[in-house]
Structures are given as structure tokens and as C-alpha cells.
């Protein structure tokens, strides 16, 4: 019986997460990325705490949607931090920075269950959930140090730093060759 309840809660959570990520992507057309990142982190902490309150109060049917909202908020912040990294860094460094962000998030996804198990063994459940909610708050505070744009975002341009660009003459020769080839 308990396995069915856990499966139901996780199924609800993943459906809500999927819908939440789609909603955040849709909302990004009107809301600036800075607000999406900085509001999603404290919301993730809030939904984590609300999930704990619902579980302790015996409201198991609320745990799935609340957990899904927490996962959606976490995914929203990660997705828009990846977009920020792709836009902020020049093309010659972009792949390394985005790969670093993705690696750090996957490392966190891998290590959190291990670390969480150790914390749960030494700290009561309430303390451990508050600890992990505190990590969201810490990420929120750190997000204020990022140079996230405060103005309306522009489309992604492929602008490189001068040392990353090929010289203009070689690019023009390629264009001339393509033009000459087409005209034959």
C-alpha cells in the first residue's frame, strides 16, 4: 500500500513539474529572466517546506502537487541560468560555461540523495528539509551577484570577443568563393 502511495505522489509531482516548466517557458515571454530565476529559488524553498507540512499533517494527496511545484521552480531556475550562460559568455567560451553549469547540476542531482541520506541519519526530518530549503535560499542570495539583465532581453546574437574571431579577410574570401561558385 505504501509503495502505491509513493508512486502516486511521484507521478503527480512529475506531471505538475512538466506543466510548470512549460508554464515558465511561456511566462518568459513577458517576465524577465532575472525575475524568473530570482523568484523561482525562494518558491522552491517554500514549496519544499509546504510539502513537509502537508506530509506531517497527513495530507498526502497535496504532497504530489506541492513537490511538483518545487521541482518546477527548481527546473525553471536551472533552465534560465543555462540561457543566461549561453547569452552572457562569448561564443568561444560558451560551450565550456554551459557544460560546467550542466555538469554541476547533474553532480548535484547525483550527490544530493547520498548527502541527503547522511543528513537524514544525523538530523531529524524537519531539520533536514529546512537545511535543503536553506540551500535554495543561499542560491537565491548568490543569484543577486550574477549580472542577470534587468532590461528587456534581446535575441541571442553570435558576437565574439576579438581574440575569438577569425580575421575578416578569410571570411570574405569564403563569401567570394561561394558567390563565384554560384554564378558559374
PDB file of C-alpha atoms in Angstrom:
ATOM      1  CA  UNK A   1       0.000   0.000   0.000  1.00  0.00           C
ATOM      2  CA  UNK A   2       2.781   2.416   0.917  1.00  0.00           C
ATOM      3  CA  UNK A   3       4.565   1.831  -2.424  1.00  0.00           C
ATOM      4  CA  UNK A   4       1.378   2.729  -4.298  1.00  0.00           C
ATOM      5  CA  UNK A   5       1.045   5.983  -2.337  1.00  0.00           C
ATOM      6  CA  UNK A   6       4.677   6.903  -3.044  1.00  0.00           C
ATOM      7  CA  UNK A   7       4.198   6.083  -6.741  1.00  0.00           C
ATOM      8  CA  UNK A   8       1.044   8.217  -6.854  1.00  0.00           C
ATOM      9  CA  UNK A   9       2.769  11.150  -5.164  1.00  0.00           C
ATOM     10  CA  UNK A  10       5.760  10.979  -7.517  1.00  0.00           C
ATOM     11  CA  UNK A  11       3.528  10.623 -10.578  1.00  0.00           C
ATOM     12  CA  UNK A  12       1.562  13.707  -9.557  1.00  0.00           C
ATOM     13  CA  UNK A  13       4.808  15.569  -8.877  1.00  0.00           C
ATOM     14  CA  UNK A  14       6.302  14.803 -12.286  1.00  0.00           C
ATOM     15  CA  UNK A  15       3.135  15.796 -14.146  1.00  0.00           C
ATOM     16  CA  UNK A  16       2.949  19.079 -12.224  1.00  0.00           C
ATOM     17  CA  UNK A  17       6.666  19.641 -12.855  1.00  0.00           C
ATOM     18  CA  UNK A  18       6.226  19.118 -16.599  1.00  0.00           C
ATOM     19  CA  UNK A  19       3.297  21.532 -16.735  1.00  0.00           C
ATOM     20  CA  UNK A  20       5.158  24.020 -14.550  1.00  0.00           C
ATOM     21  CA  UNK A  21       8.214  24.025 -16.813  1.00  0.00           C
ATOM     22  CA  UNK A  22       6.002  24.632 -19.847  1.00  0.00           C
ATOM     23  CA  UNK A  23       4.223  27.450 -17.980  1.00  0.00           C
ATOM     24  CA  UNK A  24       7.547  29.065 -17.018  1.00  0.00           C
ATOM     25  CA  UNK A  25       8.758  28.878 -20.610  1.00  0.00           C
ATOM     26  CA  UNK A  26       5.513  30.537 -21.727  1.00  0.00           C
ATOM     27  CA  UNK A  27       5.770  33.166 -18.980  1.00  0.00           C
ATOM     28  CA  UNK A  28       9.320  34.010 -20.052  1.00  0.00           C
ATOM     29  CA  UNK A  29       7.859  35.915 -22.988  1.00  0.00           C
ATOM     30  CA  UNK A  30       6.556  38.551 -20.561  1.00  0.00           C
ATOM     31  CA  UNK A  31       8.627  38.159 -17.416  1.00  0.00           C
ATOM     32  CA  UNK A  32      12.321  38.983 -17.431  1.00  0.00           C
ATOM     33  CA  UNK A  33      14.799  36.192 -16.830  1.00  0.00           C
ATOM     34  CA  UNK A  34      16.144  37.857 -13.718  1.00  0.00           C
ATOM     35  CA  UNK A  35      12.730  37.693 -12.047  1.00  0.00           C
ATOM     36  CA  UNK A  36      12.185  34.107 -13.205  1.00  0.00           C
ATOM     37  CA  UNK A  37      15.482  32.967 -11.682  1.00  0.00           C
ATOM     38  CA  UNK A  38      15.267  35.018  -8.516  1.00  0.00           C
ATOM     39  CA  UNK A  39      11.629  34.234  -7.740  1.00  0.00           C
ATOM     40  CA  UNK A  40      11.827  30.530  -8.544  1.00  0.00           C
ATOM     41  CA  UNK A  41      14.514  29.804  -5.925  1.00  0.00           C
ATOM     42  CA  UNK A  42      12.615  31.077  -2.850  1.00  0.00           C
ATOM     43  CA  UNK A  43       9.447  29.489  -4.249  1.00  0.00           C
ATOM     44  CA  UNK A  44      11.288  26.154  -4.400  1.00  0.00           C
ATOM     45  CA  UNK A  45      12.211  26.586  -0.726  1.00  0.00           C
ATOM     46  CA  UNK A  46       8.618  27.494   0.145  1.00  0.00           C
ATOM     47  CA  UNK A  47       7.171  24.500  -1.724  1.00  0.00           C
ATOM     48  CA  UNK A  48       9.710  22.195  -0.063  1.00  0.00           C
ATOM     49  CA  UNK A  49       8.556  23.370   3.363  1.00  0.00           C
ATOM     50  CA  UNK A  50       4.874  23.160   2.382  1.00  0.00           C
ATOM     51  CA  UNK A  51       5.405  19.590   1.163  1.00  0.00           C
ATOM     52  CA  UNK A  52       6.869  18.701   4.542  1.00  0.00           C
ATOM     53  CA  UNK A  53       3.938  20.348   6.360  1.00  0.00           C
ATOM     54  CA  UNK A  54       1.422  18.501   4.170  1.00  0.00           C
ATOM     55  CA  UNK A  55       3.171  15.166   4.749  1.00  0.00           C
ATOM     56  CA  UNK A  56       3.305  15.666   8.510  1.00  0.00           C
ATOM     57  CA  UNK A  57      -0.324  16.802   8.572  1.00  0.00           C
ATOM     58  CA  UNK A  58      -1.405  13.626   6.770  1.00  0.00           C
ATOM     59  CA  UNK A  59      -2.452  15.417   3.565  1.00  0.00           C
ATOM     60  CA  UNK A  60      -0.673  13.010   1.250  1.00  0.00           C
ATOM     61  CA  UNK A  61      -2.712  13.999  -1.811  1.00  0.00           C
ATOM     62  CA  UNK A  62      -1.278  17.534  -1.531  1.00  0.00           C
ATOM     63  CA  UNK A  63       2.308  16.258  -1.362  1.00  0.00           C
ATOM     64  CA  UNK A  64       2.479  15.350  -5.062  1.00  0.00           C
ATOM     65  CA  UNK A  65       1.383  18.724  -6.460  1.00  0.00           C
ATOM     66  CA  UNK A  66       3.490  20.633  -3.917  1.00  0.00           C
ATOM     67  CA  UNK A  67       6.541  18.523  -4.701  1.00  0.00           C
ATOM     68  CA  UNK A  68       5.850  19.053  -8.416  1.00  0.00           C
ATOM     69  CA  UNK A  69       5.738  22.816  -7.905  1.00  0.00           C
ATOM     70  CA  UNK A  70       9.049  22.615  -6.046  1.00  0.00           C
ATOM     71  CA  UNK A  71      10.612  20.626  -8.895  1.00  0.00           C
ATOM     72  CA  UNK A  72       9.178  23.043 -11.476  1.00  0.00           C
ATOM     73  CA  UNK A  73      10.618  26.037  -9.636  1.00  0.00           C
ATOM     74  CA  UNK A  74      13.998  24.328  -9.390  1.00  0.00           C
ATOM     75  CA  UNK A  75      13.913  23.420 -13.098  1.00  0.00           C
ATOM     76  CA  UNK A  76      12.878  26.960 -14.015  1.00  0.00           C
ATOM     77  CA  UNK A  77      15.872  28.483 -12.286  1.00  0.00           C
ATOM     78  CA  UNK A  78      18.277  25.961 -13.834  1.00  0.00           C
ATOM     79  CA  UNK A  79      16.831  26.356 -17.335  1.00  0.00           C
ATOM     80  CA  UNK A  80      17.078  30.128 -17.272  1.00  0.00           C
ATOM     81  CA  UNK A  81      20.554  30.055 -15.729  1.00  0.00           C
ATOM     82  CA  UNK A  82      21.608  27.943 -18.710  1.00  0.00           C
ATOM     83  CA  UNK A  83      20.049  30.508 -21.069  1.00  0.00           C
ATOM     84  CA  UNK A  84      21.853  33.269 -19.154  1.00  0.00           C
ATOM     85  CA  UNK A  85      25.191  31.456 -19.501  1.00  0.00           C
ATOM     86  CA  UNK A  86      24.591  30.962 -23.213  1.00  0.00           C
ATOM     87  CA  UNK A  87      23.826  34.657 -23.727  1.00  0.00           C
ATOM     88  CA  UNK A  88      26.323  36.229 -21.340  1.00  0.00           C
ATOM     89  CA  UNK A  89      29.512  34.500 -22.406  1.00  0.00           C
ATOM     90  CA  UNK A  90      31.128  34.934 -25.833  1.00  0.00           C
ATOM     91  CA  UNK A  91      30.870  32.059 -28.275  1.00  0.00           C
ATOM     92  CA  UNK A  92      34.456  30.906 -27.765  1.00  0.00           C
ATOM     93  CA  UNK A  93      33.742  30.216 -24.043  1.00  0.00           C
ATOM     94  CA  UNK A  94      30.024  29.485 -24.188  1.00  0.00           C
ATOM     95  CA  UNK A  95      30.287  25.715 -24.567  1.00  0.00           C
ATOM     96  CA  UNK A  96      32.635  25.403 -21.581  1.00  0.00           C
ATOM     97  CA  UNK A  97      30.456  27.546 -19.324  1.00  0.00           C
ATOM     98  CA  UNK A  98      27.194  25.826 -20.258  1.00  0.00           C
ATOM     99  CA  UNK A  99      28.883  22.428 -19.889  1.00  0.00           C
ATOM    100  CA  UNK A 100      30.076  23.498 -16.428  1.00  0.00           C
ATOM    101  CA  UNK A 101      26.552  24.556 -15.410  1.00  0.00           C
ATOM    102  CA  UNK A 102      25.060  21.291 -16.677  1.00  0.00           C
ATOM    103  CA  UNK A 103      27.828  19.224 -15.026  1.00  0.00           C
ATOM    104  CA  UNK A 104      27.328  20.996 -11.686  1.00  0.00           C
ATOM    105  CA  UNK A 105      23.561  20.420 -11.797  1.00  0.00           C
ATOM    106  CA  UNK A 106      23.961  16.750 -12.680  1.00  0.00           C
ATOM    107  CA  UNK A 107      26.607  16.319  -9.990  1.00  0.00           C
ATOM    108  CA  UNK A 108      24.175  17.880  -7.519  1.00  0.00           C
ATOM    109  CA  UNK A 109      21.398  15.545  -8.698  1.00  0.00           C
ATOM    110  CA  UNK A 110      23.736  12.598  -8.137  1.00  0.00           C
ATOM    111  CA  UNK A 111      25.206  13.659  -4.793  1.00  0.00           C
ATOM    112  CA  UNK A 112      22.078  15.074  -3.115  1.00  0.00           C
ATOM    113  CA  UNK A 113      20.468  11.669  -2.444  1.00  0.00           C
ATOM    114  CA  UNK A 114      23.741  10.411  -0.937  1.00  0.00           C
ATOM    115  CA  UNK A 115      24.282  13.591   1.060  1.00  0.00           C
ATOM    116  CA  UNK A 116      20.589  13.695   1.948  1.00  0.00           C
ATOM    117  CA  UNK A 117      20.746  10.180   3.372  1.00  0.00           C
ATOM    118  CA  UNK A 118      23.665  11.153   5.599  1.00  0.00           C
ATOM    119  CA  UNK A 119      21.849  14.293   6.762  1.00  0.00           C
ATOM    120  CA  UNK A 120      18.627  12.328   7.430  1.00  0.00           C
ATOM    121  CA  UNK A 121      20.542   9.827   9.580  1.00  0.00           C
ATOM    122  CA  UNK A 122      22.010  12.556  11.798  1.00  0.00           C
ATOM    123  CA  UNK A 123      19.282  15.236  11.755  1.00  0.00           C
ATOM    124  CA  UNK A 124      15.503  14.916  12.213  1.00  0.00           C
ATOM    125  CA  UNK A 125      13.362  15.146   9.057  1.00  0.00           C
ATOM    126  CA  UNK A 126      12.220  18.676   9.754  1.00  0.00           C
ATOM    127  CA  UNK A 127      15.797  19.840  10.222  1.00  0.00           C
ATOM    128  CA  UNK A 128      16.973  18.174   7.031  1.00  0.00           C
ATOM    129  CA  UNK A 129      14.176  19.646   4.921  1.00  0.00           C
ATOM    130  CA  UNK A 130      14.848  23.071   6.407  1.00  0.00           C
ATOM    131  CA  UNK A 131      18.542  22.577   5.639  1.00  0.00           C
ATOM    132  CA  UNK A 132      17.811  21.813   1.979  1.00  0.00           C
ATOM    133  CA  UNK A 133      15.360  24.719   1.804  1.00  0.00           C
ATOM    134  CA  UNK A 134      18.174  26.859   3.169  1.00  0.00           C
ATOM    135  CA  UNK A 135      20.284  25.796   0.186  1.00  0.00           C
ATOM    136  CA  UNK A 136      17.620  27.274  -2.110  1.00  0.00           C
ATOM    137  CA  UNK A 137      17.742  30.495  -0.118  1.00  0.00           C
ATOM    138  CA  UNK A 138      21.549  30.512  -0.383  1.00  0.00           C
ATOM    139  CA  UNK A 139      21.270  30.074  -4.168  1.00  0.00           C
ATOM    140  CA  UNK A 140      18.752  32.932  -4.215  1.00  0.00           C
ATOM    141  CA  UNK A 141      21.180  35.222  -2.365  1.00  0.00           C
ATOM    142  CA  UNK A 142      24.006  34.237  -4.744  1.00  0.00           C
ATOM    143  CA  UNK A 143      21.754  34.923  -7.749  1.00  0.00           C
ATOM    144  CA  UNK A 144      21.799  38.623  -6.831  1.00  0.00           C
ATOM    145  CA  UNK A 145      25.539  38.615  -7.556  1.00  0.00           C
ATOM    146  CA  UNK A 146      25.008  37.382 -11.118  1.00  0.00           C
ATOM    147  CA  UNK A 147      24.934  40.003 -13.868  1.00  0.00           C
ATOM    148  CA  UNK A 148      21.445  38.993 -14.928  1.00  0.00           C
ATOM    149  CA  UNK A 149      19.946  41.555 -17.312  1.00  0.00           C
ATOM    150  CA  UNK A 150      17.423  43.951 -15.821  1.00  0.00           C
ATOM    151  CA  UNK A 151      16.247  45.230 -19.194  1.00  0.00           C
ATOM    152  CA  UNK A 152      14.177  43.521 -21.828  1.00  0.00           C
ATOM    153  CA  UNK A 153      16.181  40.637 -23.277  1.00  0.00           C
ATOM    154  CA  UNK A 154      17.358  40.788 -26.855  1.00  0.00           C
ATOM    155  CA  UNK A 155      17.627  37.845 -29.197  1.00  0.00           C
ATOM    156  CA  UNK A 156      20.767  35.747 -28.941  1.00  0.00           C
ATOM    157  CA  UNK A 157      23.486  37.158 -31.199  1.00  0.00           C
ATOM    158  CA  UNK A 158      26.702  35.434 -32.150  1.00  0.00           C
ATOM    159  CA  UNK A 159      29.085  38.151 -31.023  1.00  0.00           C
ATOM    160  CA  UNK A 160      32.606  37.030 -30.199  1.00  0.00           C
ATOM    161  CA  UNK A 161      35.441  38.689 -28.440  1.00  0.00           C
ATOM    162  CA  UNK A 162      38.103  39.985 -30.837  1.00  0.00           C
ATOM    163  CA  UNK A 163      40.575  37.209 -29.950  1.00  0.00           C
ATOM    164  CA  UNK A 164      37.953  34.588 -30.759  1.00  0.00           C
ATOM    165  CA  UNK A 165      37.091  35.921 -34.194  1.00  0.00           C
ATOM    166  CA  UNK A 166      38.712  34.772 -37.359  1.00  0.00           C
ATOM    167  CA  UNK A 167      40.181  37.565 -39.392  1.00  0.00           C
ATOM    168  CA  UNK A 168      37.710  39.309 -41.661  1.00  0.00           C
ATOM    169  CA  UNK A 169      39.737  38.666 -44.799  1.00  0.00           C
ATOM    170  CA  UNK A 170      39.394  34.879 -44.584  1.00  0.00           C
ATOM    171  CA  UNK A 171      35.638  35.174 -44.104  1.00  0.00           C
ATOM    172  CA  UNK A 172      35.327  37.492 -47.085  1.00  0.00           C
ATOM    173  CA  UNK A 173      37.311  35.060 -49.257  1.00  0.00           C
ATOM    174  CA  UNK A 174      34.862  32.312 -48.339  1.00  0.00           C
ATOM    175  CA  UNK A 175      31.925  34.520 -49.289  1.00  0.00           C
ATOM    176  CA  UNK A 176      33.593  35.488 -52.567  1.00  0.00           C
ATOM    177  CA  UNK A 177      34.208  31.841 -53.394  1.00  0.00           C
ATOM    178  CA  UNK A 178      30.586  30.954 -52.635  1.00  0.00           C
ATOM    179  CA  UNK A 179      29.359  33.860 -54.734  1.00  0.00           C
ATOM    180  CA  UNK A 180      31.653  32.970 -57.602  1.00  0.00           C
ATOM    181  CA  UNK A 181      30.708  29.305 -57.411  1.00  0.00           C
ATOM    182  CA  UNK A 182      27.004  30.109 -57.618  1.00  0.00           C
ATOM    183  CA  UNK A 183      27.490  32.458 -60.545  1.00  0.00           C
ATOM    184  CA  UNK A 184      29.233  29.798 -62.698  1.00  0.00           C
TER     185      UNK A 184
END
